[in-house]
Amino acid sequence: MTAEQKVNDRERVLDTPMNKEFDWSEDTTPVRDALWNHYMEEDGKDTMATEAKMHPYLDMSNDEVAANAEKLLKK
């Protein structure tokens, strides 16, 4: 597997629409954007703080991303 394929596989959940990844969501926003929006609201629109919170997601497995997204975004 090439490095690019590893990145693509690792970021699969991040780039998947919420409603395709989670049966409880009807939102068509990609998981990455939904997490970004959540953190932006939480951080009072502080881009640097939000970026710092999003950075670890790039090193998480798909299962970790999904679990964290569900914990934060499921209403």
Short mmCIF file of C-alpha atoms in Angstrom, two decimals:
data_model
loop_
_atom_site.label_atom_id
_atom_site.label_comp_id
_atom_site.label_asym_id
_atom_site.label_seq_id
_atom_site.Cartn_x
_atom_site.Cartn_y
_atom_site.Cartn_z
CA MET A 1 0.00 0.00 0.00
CA THR A 2 1.38 3.39 -0.95
CA ALA A 3 1.62 6.29 1.49
CA GLU A 4 -1.20 8.04 -0.38
CA GLN A 5 -3.44 4.98 -0.09
CA LYS A 6 -2.73 4.83 3.65
CA VAL A 7 -3.71 8.48 4.05
CA ASN A 8 -6.84 7.97 1.94
CA ASP A 9 -7.84 4.91 3.97
CA ARG A 10 -7.07 6.60 7.28
CA GLU A 11 -9.17 9.64 6.38
CA ARG A 12 -12.11 7.72 4.94
CA VAL A 13 -14.42 8.48 7.88
CA LEU A 14 -13.38 12.13 7.95
CA ASP A 15 -14.43 12.58 4.33
CA THR A 16 -17.66 10.57 4.51
CA PRO A 17 -20.98 12.44 4.82
CA MET A 18 -22.47 12.19 8.31
CA ASN A 19 -25.60 10.42 7.04
CA LYS A 20 -23.53 7.76 5.24
CA GLU A 21 -21.33 7.07 8.28
CA PHE A 22 -23.95 7.19 11.04
CA ASP A 23 -27.46 5.79 10.83
CA TRP A 24 -28.62 8.34 13.43
CA SER A 25 -27.71 11.37 11.27
CA GLU A 26 -29.53 12.95 8.35
CA ASP A 27 -26.81 15.58 7.87
CA THR A 28 -24.97 15.42 4.54
CA THR A 29 -21.99 17.39 5.88
CA PRO A 30 -18.72 15.44 5.84
CA VAL A 31 -17.65 14.21 9.28
CA ARG A 32 -14.53 16.42 9.09
CA ASP A 33 -16.67 19.55 8.60
CA ALA A 34 -19.18 18.55 11.27
CA LEU A 35 -16.36 18.14 13.78
CA TRP A 36 -14.81 21.44 12.69
CA ASN A 37 -18.15 23.23 13.12
CA HIS A 38 -18.64 21.65 16.55
CA TYR A 39 -15.23 22.77 17.76
CA MET A 40 -15.61 26.25 16.25
CA GLU A 41 -18.81 26.75 18.22
CA GLU A 42 -17.22 25.30 21.36
CA ASP A 43 -14.14 27.53 21.01
CA GLY A 44 -16.03 30.75 20.31
CA LYS A 45 -14.93 30.83 16.64
CA ASP A 46 -11.22 30.58 17.58
CA THR A 47 -9.68 29.05 14.45
CA MET A 48 -6.33 28.28 16.08
CA ALA A 49 -7.94 26.43 19.01
CA THR A 50 -10.19 24.51 16.62
CA GLU A 51 -7.26 23.59 14.40
CA ALA A 52 -5.38 22.26 17.43
CA LYS A 53 -8.36 20.08 18.39
CA MET A 54 -8.75 18.77 14.83
CA HIS A 55 -5.09 17.89 14.29
CA PRO A 56 -5.19 14.62 16.32
CA TYR A 57 -7.93 13.30 14.04
CA LEU A 58 -5.37 13.01 11.25
CA ASP A 59 -3.53 10.33 13.24
CA MET A 60 -6.61 8.44 14.46
CA SER A 61 -7.91 5.23 12.96
CA ASN A 62 -11.30 5.27 11.24
CA ASP A 63 -12.81 3.55 14.29
CA GLU A 64 -11.38 6.20 16.63
CA VAL A 65 -12.65 9.03 14.43
CA ALA A 66 -16.11 7.47 14.27
CA ALA A 67 -16.23 6.90 18.03
CA ASN A 68 -15.15 10.44 18.82
CA ALA A 69 -17.51 11.95 16.27
CA GLU A 70 -20.41 9.96 17.64
CA LYS A 71 -19.58 10.97 21.21
CA LEU A 72 -19.41 14.67 20.25
CA LEU A 73 -22.10 14.98 17.59
CA LYS A 74 -24.86 12.50 18.35
CA LYS A 75 -27.83 14.35 19.76
#
